[in-house]
Coordinates of C-alpha atoms and ligand atoms in Angstrom, one line a residue:
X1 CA 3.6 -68.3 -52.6
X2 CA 5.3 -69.7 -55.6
X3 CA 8.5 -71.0 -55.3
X4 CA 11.2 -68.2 -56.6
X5 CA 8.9 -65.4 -54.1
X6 CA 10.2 -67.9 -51.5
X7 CA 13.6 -67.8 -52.0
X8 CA 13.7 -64.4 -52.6
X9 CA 11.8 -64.0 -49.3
X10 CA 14.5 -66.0 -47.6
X11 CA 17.4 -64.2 -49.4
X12 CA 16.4 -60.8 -48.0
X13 CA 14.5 -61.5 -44.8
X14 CA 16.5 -64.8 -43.8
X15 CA 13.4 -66.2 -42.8
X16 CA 10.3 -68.5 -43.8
X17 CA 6.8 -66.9 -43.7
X18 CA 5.4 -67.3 -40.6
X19 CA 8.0 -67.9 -38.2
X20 CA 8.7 -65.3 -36.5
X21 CA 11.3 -67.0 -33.6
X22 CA 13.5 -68.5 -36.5
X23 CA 13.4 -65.0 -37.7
X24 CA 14.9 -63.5 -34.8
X25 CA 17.6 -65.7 -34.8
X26 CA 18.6 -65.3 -38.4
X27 CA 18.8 -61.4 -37.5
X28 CA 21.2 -62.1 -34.4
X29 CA 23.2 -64.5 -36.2
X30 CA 23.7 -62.3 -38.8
X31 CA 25.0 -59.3 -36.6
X32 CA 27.0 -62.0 -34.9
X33 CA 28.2 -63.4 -38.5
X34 CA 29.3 -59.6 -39.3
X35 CA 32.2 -59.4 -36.6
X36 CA 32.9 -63.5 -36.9
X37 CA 33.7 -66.2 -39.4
X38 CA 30.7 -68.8 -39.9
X39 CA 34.0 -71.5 -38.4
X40 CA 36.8 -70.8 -36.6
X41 CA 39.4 -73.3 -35.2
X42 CA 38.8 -75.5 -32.9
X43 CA 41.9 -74.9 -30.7
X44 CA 41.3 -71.0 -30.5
X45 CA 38.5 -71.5 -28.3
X46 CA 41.0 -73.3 -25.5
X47 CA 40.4 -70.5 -23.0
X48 CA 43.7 -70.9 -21.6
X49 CA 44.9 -69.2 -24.9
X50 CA 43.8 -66.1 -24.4
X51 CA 42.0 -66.2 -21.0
X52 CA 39.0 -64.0 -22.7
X53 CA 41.2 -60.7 -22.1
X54 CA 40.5 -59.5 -25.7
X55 CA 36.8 -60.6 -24.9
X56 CA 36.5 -59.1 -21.7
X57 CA 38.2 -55.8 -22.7
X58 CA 35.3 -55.3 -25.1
X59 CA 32.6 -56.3 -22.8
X60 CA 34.0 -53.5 -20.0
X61 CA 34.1 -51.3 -23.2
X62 CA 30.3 -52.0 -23.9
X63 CA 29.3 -51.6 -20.0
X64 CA 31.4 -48.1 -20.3
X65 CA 29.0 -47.2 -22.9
X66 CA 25.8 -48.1 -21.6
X67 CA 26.8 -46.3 -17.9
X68 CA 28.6 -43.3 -19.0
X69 CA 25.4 -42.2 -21.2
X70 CA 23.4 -42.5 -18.3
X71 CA 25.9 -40.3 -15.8
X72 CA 25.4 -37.6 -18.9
X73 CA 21.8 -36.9 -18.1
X74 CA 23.0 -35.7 -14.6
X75 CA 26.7 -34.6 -14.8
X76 CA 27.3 -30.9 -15.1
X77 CA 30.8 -30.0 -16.4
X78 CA 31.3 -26.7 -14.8
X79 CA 33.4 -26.1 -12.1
X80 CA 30.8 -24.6 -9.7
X81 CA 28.0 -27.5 -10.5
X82 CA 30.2 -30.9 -11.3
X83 CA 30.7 -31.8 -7.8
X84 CA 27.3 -31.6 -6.4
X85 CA 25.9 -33.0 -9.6
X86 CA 27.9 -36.0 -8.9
X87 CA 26.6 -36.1 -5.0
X88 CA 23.1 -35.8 -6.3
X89 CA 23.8 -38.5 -8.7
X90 CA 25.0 -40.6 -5.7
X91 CA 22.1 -39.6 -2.8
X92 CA 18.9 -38.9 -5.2
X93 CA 18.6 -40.8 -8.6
X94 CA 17.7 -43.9 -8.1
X95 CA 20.4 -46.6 -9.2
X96 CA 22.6 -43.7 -9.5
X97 CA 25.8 -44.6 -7.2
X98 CA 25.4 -47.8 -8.4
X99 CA 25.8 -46.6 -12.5
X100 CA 28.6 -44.6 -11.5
X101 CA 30.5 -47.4 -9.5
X102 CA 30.2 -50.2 -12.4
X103 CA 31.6 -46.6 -14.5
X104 CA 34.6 -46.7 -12.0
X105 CA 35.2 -49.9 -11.7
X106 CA 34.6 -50.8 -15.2
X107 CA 36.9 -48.6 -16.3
X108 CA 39.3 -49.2 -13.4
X109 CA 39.6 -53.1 -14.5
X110 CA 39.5 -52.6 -18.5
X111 CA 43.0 -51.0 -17.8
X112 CA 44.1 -54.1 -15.9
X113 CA 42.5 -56.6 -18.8
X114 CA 43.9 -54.7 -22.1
X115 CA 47.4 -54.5 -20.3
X116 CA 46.8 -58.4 -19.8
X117 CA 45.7 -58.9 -22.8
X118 CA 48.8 -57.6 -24.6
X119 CA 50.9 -59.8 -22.1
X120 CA 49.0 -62.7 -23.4
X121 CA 49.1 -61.9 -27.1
X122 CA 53.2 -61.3 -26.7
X123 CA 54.0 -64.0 -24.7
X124 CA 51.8 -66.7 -27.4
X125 CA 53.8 -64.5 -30.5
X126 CA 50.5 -63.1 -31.7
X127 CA 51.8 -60.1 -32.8
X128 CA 54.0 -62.3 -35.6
X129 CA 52.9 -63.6 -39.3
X130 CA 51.4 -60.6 -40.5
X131 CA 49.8 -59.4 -37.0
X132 CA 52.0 -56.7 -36.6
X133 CA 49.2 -54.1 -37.7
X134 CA 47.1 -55.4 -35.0
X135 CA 49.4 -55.5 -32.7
X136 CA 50.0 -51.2 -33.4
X137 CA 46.6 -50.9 -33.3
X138 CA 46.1 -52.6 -29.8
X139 CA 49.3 -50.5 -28.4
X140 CA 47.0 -47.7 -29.5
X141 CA 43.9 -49.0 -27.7
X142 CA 45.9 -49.6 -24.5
X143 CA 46.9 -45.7 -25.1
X144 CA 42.9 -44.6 -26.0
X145 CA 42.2 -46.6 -22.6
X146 CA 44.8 -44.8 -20.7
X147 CA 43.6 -41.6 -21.9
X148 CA 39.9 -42.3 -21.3
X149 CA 40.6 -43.0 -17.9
X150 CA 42.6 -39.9 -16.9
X151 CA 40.0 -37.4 -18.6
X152 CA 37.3 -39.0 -16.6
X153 CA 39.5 -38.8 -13.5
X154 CA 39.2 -35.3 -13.5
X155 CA 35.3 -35.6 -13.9
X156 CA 34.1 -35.6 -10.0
X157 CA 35.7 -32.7 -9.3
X158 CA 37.1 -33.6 -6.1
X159 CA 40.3 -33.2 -4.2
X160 CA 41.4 -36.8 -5.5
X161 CA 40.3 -35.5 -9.4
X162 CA 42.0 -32.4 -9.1
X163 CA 45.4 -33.1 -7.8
X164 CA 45.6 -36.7 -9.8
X165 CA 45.1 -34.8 -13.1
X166 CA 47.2 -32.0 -11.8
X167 CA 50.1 -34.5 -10.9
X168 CA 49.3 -36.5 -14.0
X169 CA 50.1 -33.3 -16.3
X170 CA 52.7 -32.3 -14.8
X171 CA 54.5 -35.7 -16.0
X172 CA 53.2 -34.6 -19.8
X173 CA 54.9 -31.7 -19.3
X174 CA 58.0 -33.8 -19.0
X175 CA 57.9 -35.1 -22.4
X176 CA 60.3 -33.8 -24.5
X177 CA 60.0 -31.3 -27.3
X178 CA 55.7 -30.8 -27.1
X179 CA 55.2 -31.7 -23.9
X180 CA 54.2 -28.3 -22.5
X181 CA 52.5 -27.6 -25.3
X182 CA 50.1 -30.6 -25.1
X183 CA 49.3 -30.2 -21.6
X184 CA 48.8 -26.5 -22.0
X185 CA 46.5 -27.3 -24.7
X186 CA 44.8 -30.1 -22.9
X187 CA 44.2 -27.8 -19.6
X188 CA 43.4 -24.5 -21.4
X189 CA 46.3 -22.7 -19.7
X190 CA 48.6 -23.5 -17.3
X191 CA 46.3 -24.8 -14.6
X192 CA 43.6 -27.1 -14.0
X193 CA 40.5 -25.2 -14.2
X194 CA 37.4 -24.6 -15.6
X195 CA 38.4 -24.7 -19.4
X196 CA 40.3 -28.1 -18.4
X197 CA 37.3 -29.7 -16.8
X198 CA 35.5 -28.7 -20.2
X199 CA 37.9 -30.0 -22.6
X200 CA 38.6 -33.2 -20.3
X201 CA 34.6 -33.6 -20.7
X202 CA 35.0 -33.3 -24.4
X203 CA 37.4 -35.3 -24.8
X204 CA 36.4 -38.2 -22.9
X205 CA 32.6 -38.2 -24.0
X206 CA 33.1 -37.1 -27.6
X207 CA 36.7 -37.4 -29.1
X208 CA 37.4 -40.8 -27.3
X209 CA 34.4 -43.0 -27.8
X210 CA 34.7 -41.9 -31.7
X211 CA 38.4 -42.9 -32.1
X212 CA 37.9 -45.9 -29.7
X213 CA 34.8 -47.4 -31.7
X214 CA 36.6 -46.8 -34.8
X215 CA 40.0 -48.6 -34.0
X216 CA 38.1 -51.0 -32.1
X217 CA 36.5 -52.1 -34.9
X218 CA 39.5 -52.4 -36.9
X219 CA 41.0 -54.3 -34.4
X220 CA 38.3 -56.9 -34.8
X221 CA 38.5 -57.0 -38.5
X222 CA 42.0 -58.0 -38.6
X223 CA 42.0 -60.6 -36.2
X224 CA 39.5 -61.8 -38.7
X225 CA 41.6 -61.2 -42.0
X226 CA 44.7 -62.6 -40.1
X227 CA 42.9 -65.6 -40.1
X228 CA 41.6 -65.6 -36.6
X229 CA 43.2 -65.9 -33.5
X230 CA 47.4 -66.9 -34.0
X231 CA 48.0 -70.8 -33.7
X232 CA 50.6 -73.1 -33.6
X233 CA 51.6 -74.2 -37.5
X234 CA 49.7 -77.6 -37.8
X235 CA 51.8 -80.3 -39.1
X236 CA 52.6 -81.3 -42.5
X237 CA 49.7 -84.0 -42.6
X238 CA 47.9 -82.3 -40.3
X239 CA 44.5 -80.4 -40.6
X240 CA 42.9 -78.0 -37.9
X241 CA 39.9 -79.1 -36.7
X242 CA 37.1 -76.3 -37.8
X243 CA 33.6 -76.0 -35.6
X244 CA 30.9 -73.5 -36.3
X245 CA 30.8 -70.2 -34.7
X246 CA 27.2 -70.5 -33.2
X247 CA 26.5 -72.5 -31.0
X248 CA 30.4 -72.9 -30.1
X249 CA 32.3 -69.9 -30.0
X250 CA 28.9 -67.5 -29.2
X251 CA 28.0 -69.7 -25.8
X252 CA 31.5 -69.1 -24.5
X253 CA 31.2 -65.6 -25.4
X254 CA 27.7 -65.5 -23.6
X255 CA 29.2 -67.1 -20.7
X256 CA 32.0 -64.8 -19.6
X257 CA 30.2 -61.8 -20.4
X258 CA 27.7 -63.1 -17.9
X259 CA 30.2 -63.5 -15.6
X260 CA 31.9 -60.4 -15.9
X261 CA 28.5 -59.1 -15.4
X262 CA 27.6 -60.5 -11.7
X263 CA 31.3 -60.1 -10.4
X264 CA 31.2 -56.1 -11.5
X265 CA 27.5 -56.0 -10.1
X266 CA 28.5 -57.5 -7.2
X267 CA 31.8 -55.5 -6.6
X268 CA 29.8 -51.8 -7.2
X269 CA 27.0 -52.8 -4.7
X270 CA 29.1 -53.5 -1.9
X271 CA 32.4 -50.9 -3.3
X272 CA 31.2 -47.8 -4.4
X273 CA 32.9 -45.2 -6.4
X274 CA 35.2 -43.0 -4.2
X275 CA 34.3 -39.4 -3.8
X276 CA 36.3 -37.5 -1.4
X277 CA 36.1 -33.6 -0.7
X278 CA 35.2 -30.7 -3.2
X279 CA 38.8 -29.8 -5.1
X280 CA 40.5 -27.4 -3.4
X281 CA 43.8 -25.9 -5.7
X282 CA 44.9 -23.9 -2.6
X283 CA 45.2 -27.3 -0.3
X284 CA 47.3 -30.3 -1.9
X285 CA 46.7 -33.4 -0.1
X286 CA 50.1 -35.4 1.2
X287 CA 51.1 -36.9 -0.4
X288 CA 49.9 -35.9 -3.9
X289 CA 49.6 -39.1 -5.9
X290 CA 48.5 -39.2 -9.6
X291 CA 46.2 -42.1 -10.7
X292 CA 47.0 -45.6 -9.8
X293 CA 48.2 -46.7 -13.5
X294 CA 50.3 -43.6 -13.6
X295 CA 52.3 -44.6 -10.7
X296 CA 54.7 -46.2 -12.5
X297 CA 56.1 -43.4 -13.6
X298 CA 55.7 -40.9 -10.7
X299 CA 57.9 -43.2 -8.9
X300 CA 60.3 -43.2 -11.3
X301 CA 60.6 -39.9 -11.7
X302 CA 61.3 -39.5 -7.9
X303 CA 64.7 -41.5 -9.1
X304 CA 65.3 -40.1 -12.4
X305 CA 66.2 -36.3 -14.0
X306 CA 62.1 -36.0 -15.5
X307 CA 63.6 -35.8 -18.9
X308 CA 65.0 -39.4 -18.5
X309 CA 61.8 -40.4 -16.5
X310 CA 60.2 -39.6 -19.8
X311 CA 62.6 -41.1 -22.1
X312 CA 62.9 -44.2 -20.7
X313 CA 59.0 -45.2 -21.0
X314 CA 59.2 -43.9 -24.4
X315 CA 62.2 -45.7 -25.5
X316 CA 60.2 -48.8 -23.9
X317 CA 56.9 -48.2 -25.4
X318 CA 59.3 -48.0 -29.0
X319 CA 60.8 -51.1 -28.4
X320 CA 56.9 -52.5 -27.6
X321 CA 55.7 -51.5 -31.0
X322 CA 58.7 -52.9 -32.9
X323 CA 58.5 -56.3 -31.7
X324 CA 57.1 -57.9 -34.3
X325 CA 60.4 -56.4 -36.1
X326 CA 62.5 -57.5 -33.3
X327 CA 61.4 -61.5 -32.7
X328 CA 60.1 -62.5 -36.5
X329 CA 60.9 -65.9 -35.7
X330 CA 57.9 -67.8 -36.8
X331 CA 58.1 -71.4 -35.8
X332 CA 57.1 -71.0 -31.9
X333 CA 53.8 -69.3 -32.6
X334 CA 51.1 -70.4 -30.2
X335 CA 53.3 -72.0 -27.8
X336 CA 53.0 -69.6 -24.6
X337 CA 56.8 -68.6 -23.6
X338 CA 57.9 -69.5 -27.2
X339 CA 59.4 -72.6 -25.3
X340 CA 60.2 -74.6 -22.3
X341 CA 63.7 -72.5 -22.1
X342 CA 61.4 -69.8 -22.7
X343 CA 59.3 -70.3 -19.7
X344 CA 62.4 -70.7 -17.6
X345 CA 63.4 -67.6 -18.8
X346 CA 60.1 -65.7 -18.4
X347 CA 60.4 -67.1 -14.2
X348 CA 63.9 -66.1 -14.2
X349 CA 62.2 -62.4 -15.5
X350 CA 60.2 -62.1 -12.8
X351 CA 62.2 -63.1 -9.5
X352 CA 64.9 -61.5 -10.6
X353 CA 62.6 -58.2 -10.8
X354 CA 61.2 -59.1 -7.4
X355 CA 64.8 -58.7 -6.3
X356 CA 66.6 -56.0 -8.3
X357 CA 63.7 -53.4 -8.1
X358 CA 63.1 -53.0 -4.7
X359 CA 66.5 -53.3 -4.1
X360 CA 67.2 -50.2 -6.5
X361 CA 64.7 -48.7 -4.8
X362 CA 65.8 -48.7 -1.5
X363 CA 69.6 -47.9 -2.3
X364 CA 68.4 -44.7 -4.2
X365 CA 66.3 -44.0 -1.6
X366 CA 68.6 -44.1 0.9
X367 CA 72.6 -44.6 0.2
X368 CA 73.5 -43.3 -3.7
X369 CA 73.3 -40.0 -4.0
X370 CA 75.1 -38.6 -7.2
X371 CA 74.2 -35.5 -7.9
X372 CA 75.9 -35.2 -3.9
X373 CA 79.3 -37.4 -4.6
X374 CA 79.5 -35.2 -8.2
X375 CA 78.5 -31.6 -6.9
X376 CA 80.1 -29.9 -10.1
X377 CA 78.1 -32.0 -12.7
X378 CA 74.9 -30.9 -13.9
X379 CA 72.1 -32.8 -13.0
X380 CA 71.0 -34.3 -16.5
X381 CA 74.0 -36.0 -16.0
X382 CA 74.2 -37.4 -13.0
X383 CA 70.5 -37.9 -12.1
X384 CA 69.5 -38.2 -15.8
X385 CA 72.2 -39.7 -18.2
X386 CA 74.0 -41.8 -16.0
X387 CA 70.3 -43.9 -14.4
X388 CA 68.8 -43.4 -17.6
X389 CA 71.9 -45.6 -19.3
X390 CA 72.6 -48.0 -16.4
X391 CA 68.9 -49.1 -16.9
X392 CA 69.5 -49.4 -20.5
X393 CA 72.8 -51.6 -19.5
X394 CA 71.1 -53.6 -17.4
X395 CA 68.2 -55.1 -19.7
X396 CA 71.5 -55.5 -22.3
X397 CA 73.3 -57.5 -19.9
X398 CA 69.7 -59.9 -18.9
X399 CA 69.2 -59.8 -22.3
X400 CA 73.4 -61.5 -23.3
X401 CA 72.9 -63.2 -19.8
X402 CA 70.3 -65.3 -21.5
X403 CA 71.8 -65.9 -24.6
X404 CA 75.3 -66.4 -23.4
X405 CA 75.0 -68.5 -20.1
X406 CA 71.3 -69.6 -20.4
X407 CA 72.0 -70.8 -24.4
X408 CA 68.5 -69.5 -24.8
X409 CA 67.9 -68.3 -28.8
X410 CA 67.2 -64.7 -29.6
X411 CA 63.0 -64.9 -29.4
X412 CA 63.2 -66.9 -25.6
X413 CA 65.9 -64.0 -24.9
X414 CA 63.3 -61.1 -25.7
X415 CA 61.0 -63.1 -24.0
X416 CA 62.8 -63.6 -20.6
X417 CA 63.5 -59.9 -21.1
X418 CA 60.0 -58.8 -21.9
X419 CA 58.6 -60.2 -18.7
X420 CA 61.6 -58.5 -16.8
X421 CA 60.5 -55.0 -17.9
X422 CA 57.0 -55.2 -17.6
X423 CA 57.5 -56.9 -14.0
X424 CA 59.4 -54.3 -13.2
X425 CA 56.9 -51.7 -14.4
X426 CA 54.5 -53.6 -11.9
X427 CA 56.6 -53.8 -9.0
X428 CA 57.2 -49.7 -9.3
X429 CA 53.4 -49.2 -9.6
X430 CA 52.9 -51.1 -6.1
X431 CA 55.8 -49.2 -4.3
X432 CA 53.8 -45.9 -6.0
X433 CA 50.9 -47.1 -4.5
X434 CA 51.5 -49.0 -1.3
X435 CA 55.1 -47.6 0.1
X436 CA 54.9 -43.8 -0.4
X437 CA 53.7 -41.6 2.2
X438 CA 54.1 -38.0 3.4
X439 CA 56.4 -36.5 1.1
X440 CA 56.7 -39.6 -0.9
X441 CA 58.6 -40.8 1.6
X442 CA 59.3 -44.9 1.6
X443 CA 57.0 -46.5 4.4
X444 CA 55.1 -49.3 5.1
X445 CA 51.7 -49.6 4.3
X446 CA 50.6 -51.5 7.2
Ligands
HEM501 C1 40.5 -51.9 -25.6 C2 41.5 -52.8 -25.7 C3 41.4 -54.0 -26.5 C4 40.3 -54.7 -26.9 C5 38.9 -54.5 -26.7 C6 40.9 -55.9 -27.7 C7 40.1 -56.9 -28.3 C8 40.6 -58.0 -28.8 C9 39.9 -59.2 -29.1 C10 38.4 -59.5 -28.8 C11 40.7 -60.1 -29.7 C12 40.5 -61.6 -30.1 C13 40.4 -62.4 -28.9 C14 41.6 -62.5 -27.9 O1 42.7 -62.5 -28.4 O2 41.4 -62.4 -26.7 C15 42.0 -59.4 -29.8 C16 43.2 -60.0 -30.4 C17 44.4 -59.3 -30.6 N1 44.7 -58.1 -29.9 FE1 43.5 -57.0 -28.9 N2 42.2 -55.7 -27.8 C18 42.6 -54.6 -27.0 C19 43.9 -54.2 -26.8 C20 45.0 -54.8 -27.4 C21 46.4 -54.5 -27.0 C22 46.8 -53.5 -25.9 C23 47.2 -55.2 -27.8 C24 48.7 -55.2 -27.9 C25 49.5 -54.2 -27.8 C26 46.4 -56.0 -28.7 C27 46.8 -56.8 -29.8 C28 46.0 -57.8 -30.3 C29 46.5 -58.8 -31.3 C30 47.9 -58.8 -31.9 C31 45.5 -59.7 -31.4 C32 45.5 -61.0 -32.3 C33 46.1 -62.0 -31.3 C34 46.3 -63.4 -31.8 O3 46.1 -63.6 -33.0 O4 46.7 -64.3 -31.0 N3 45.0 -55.7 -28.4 N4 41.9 -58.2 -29.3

């Protein structure tokens, strides 16, 4: 072969004649080289950075993949046939429970990793120097994930799917303005049934996984053209330390997804996915909870007029995507906490939720009772207004609590502040959870 056939052969096959195991590894690297850089920095591979959360996310996103187009060769998405389709699934295809638990669980942790995830990336400031696209886009990925997991809720069509997704949207009917309409358009009328389980089954094996793929890709594309993964400003004489992508970045990769592979095999074999009775509308279980990750917000509507339940995680979710408008501040990049005042103020977040929630809680629950002391006001008032703005009041007053007696500057503020809120969101999840029973009555879980 004369020598410019050779180069040409090399240009377009990326390989030598003959050699078919160099081959294959030019192919891989070159998917591999599409979605990284040939080099990336040396200190964005610490995996105390970002603890593999983005990573992770999109390995429970592939796994999601791979199992849910398996269930769809045996899931039936009528009302009359979903439910045994799922128990034949379970007792006579081989491997069956088993695909559907790494589904569940899968899905059940990706909500837990991507909620992480954006913990990590706000508490290093990687949403600052021209990441504040990504950042929208994640906030928008956390949403895709949230909706991915309530349409499949509804899936199994047992007592557990019915009344979660009937709970569940009956919060979205909460939401001011096209609320109603949203959920009447999502359950085909104005209860679940069987136009709901068809759209839900739409949605979550059609419309989802198109949007998801598509804005997961861009998400990966602008870490890339933001110039990888946020690090602190080198010095002035300083120079970042480059290495190649493969070997170094791929074998961690390789690693964790490995990893993550045994521990959710693991967990499915000996946890399977729960399937409880066939749904029955006519018999609501006590009490009627909505999905785990919706908690949150059930319990606080059980304090809260449901048009200030609503507001408030709205108003919270505005103030999430404006952050990179709200701390700009560019010289603590990559340092976790911003600071060392930071950190203090991030600890100080969190006991102080620990305390104050609970506490709330429990004097709602059981002492303050204004709509009772102020009989002649109307409720939007005094079960609506007045919480909804003595929440607001109270992440103000953290907020000049920091800056004032802690001397802590504006970004360490948010910070301290940002941990307080999402704690809090936590700590309401768990009581949701763990301390409601009958009636959604406080009790102890053990
Ligand atoms: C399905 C969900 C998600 C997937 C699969 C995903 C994936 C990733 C990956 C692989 C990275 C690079 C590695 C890393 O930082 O760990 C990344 C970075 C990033 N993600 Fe996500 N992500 C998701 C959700 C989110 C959410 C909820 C947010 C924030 C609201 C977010 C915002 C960002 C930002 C701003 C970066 C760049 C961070 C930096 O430069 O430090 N992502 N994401």
């Amino acid at each position: 072969m004369n020598e410019s056939k050779l180069i040409w052969k090399k240009r377009i096959l990326y390989t030598v004649p003959g050699d078919d195991r160099n081959r294959m590894r030019t192919v891989a690297n070159n998917l591999i080289l599409h979605i990284h850089p040939t080099k990336v920095a040396k200190p964005a591979l610490r995996f105390s950075y970002t603890w593999g959360l983005g990573g992770i996310s999109s390995v429970l996103v592939l796994f999601l993949i791979l199992t849910g187009v398996l269930l769809m060769f045996r899931y039936d998405a009528s009302v009359e046939n979903a439910y045994t389709s799922i128990q034949y699934l379970e007792t006579q295809v081989a491997f069956g429970a088993l695909v559907r638990a790494i589904h569940h669980w899968s899905a059940n942790l990706l909500v837990v990793t991507a909620f992480l995830h954006m913990i990590r990336v706000f508490l290093t400031g990687g949403f600052k120097k021209g990441r504040a696209l990504n950042w929208l886009l994640g906030l928008f990925l956390l949403v895709l994930v949230l909706a991915f997991n309530f349409t499949g809720y509804l899936l199994p069509w047992d007592q557990l799917a019915y009344w979660a997704v009937t709970v569940g949207t009956s919060l979205l009917s909460y939401v001011p303005l096209v609320g109603t309409a949203v959920s009447n358009f999502l359950l085909g009328g104005p209860e679940v049934g069987q136009t709901t389980l068809r759209n839900f089954y739409a949605i979550h094996v059609a419309v989802l996984p198109a949007i998801m793929i598509l804005a997961m890709s861009y998400h990966f594309w602008r870490v890339r053209k933001d110039g990888g993964i946020s690090q602190p400003e080198p010095g002035e004489r300083e120079r970042v330390e480059k290495v190649t992508t493969i070997p170094h970045l791929v074998q961690i990769e390789l690693a964790v997804t490995a990893v993550l592979m045994l521990v959710i095999l693991m967990w499915s074999i000996f946890v399977p996915a729960p399937l409880e009775a066939l749904a029955n509308p006519a018999h609501p279980p006590n009490p009627a909870k909505a999905a785990w990750y919706f908690m949150g917000l059930q319990e606080l509507l059980l304090h809260m007029h449901p048009l200030a339940a609503m507001l408030l995680p709205l108003t919270l979710l505005g103030g999430i995507a404006l952050l990179p408008r709200l701390d700009p501040q560019e010289d603590n990049i990559g340092h976790y906490f911003r600071s060392h005042k930071g950190r203090f103020a991030a600890v100080f977040g969190v006991l102080l939720s620990l305390l104050l929630v609970p506490l709330a809680v429990i004097l709602d629950e059981y002492w303050l009772d204004l709509p009772g002391l102020l009989p002649a006001w109307p409720t939007l008032i005094t079960s609506g207004l007045i919480p909804l703005l003595a929440t607001l009041a109270t992440f103000a007053l953290i907020y000049v609590y920091f800056r004032a007696a802690g001397k802590l500057n504006h970004s360490e503020s948010l910070v301290g502040l940002f941990v307080f809120i999402m704690t809090s969101f936590i700590v309401l999840t768990f009581i949701g959870i763990f301390f409601r029973g009958a009636n959604m009555a406080l009790v102890w879980p053990f």
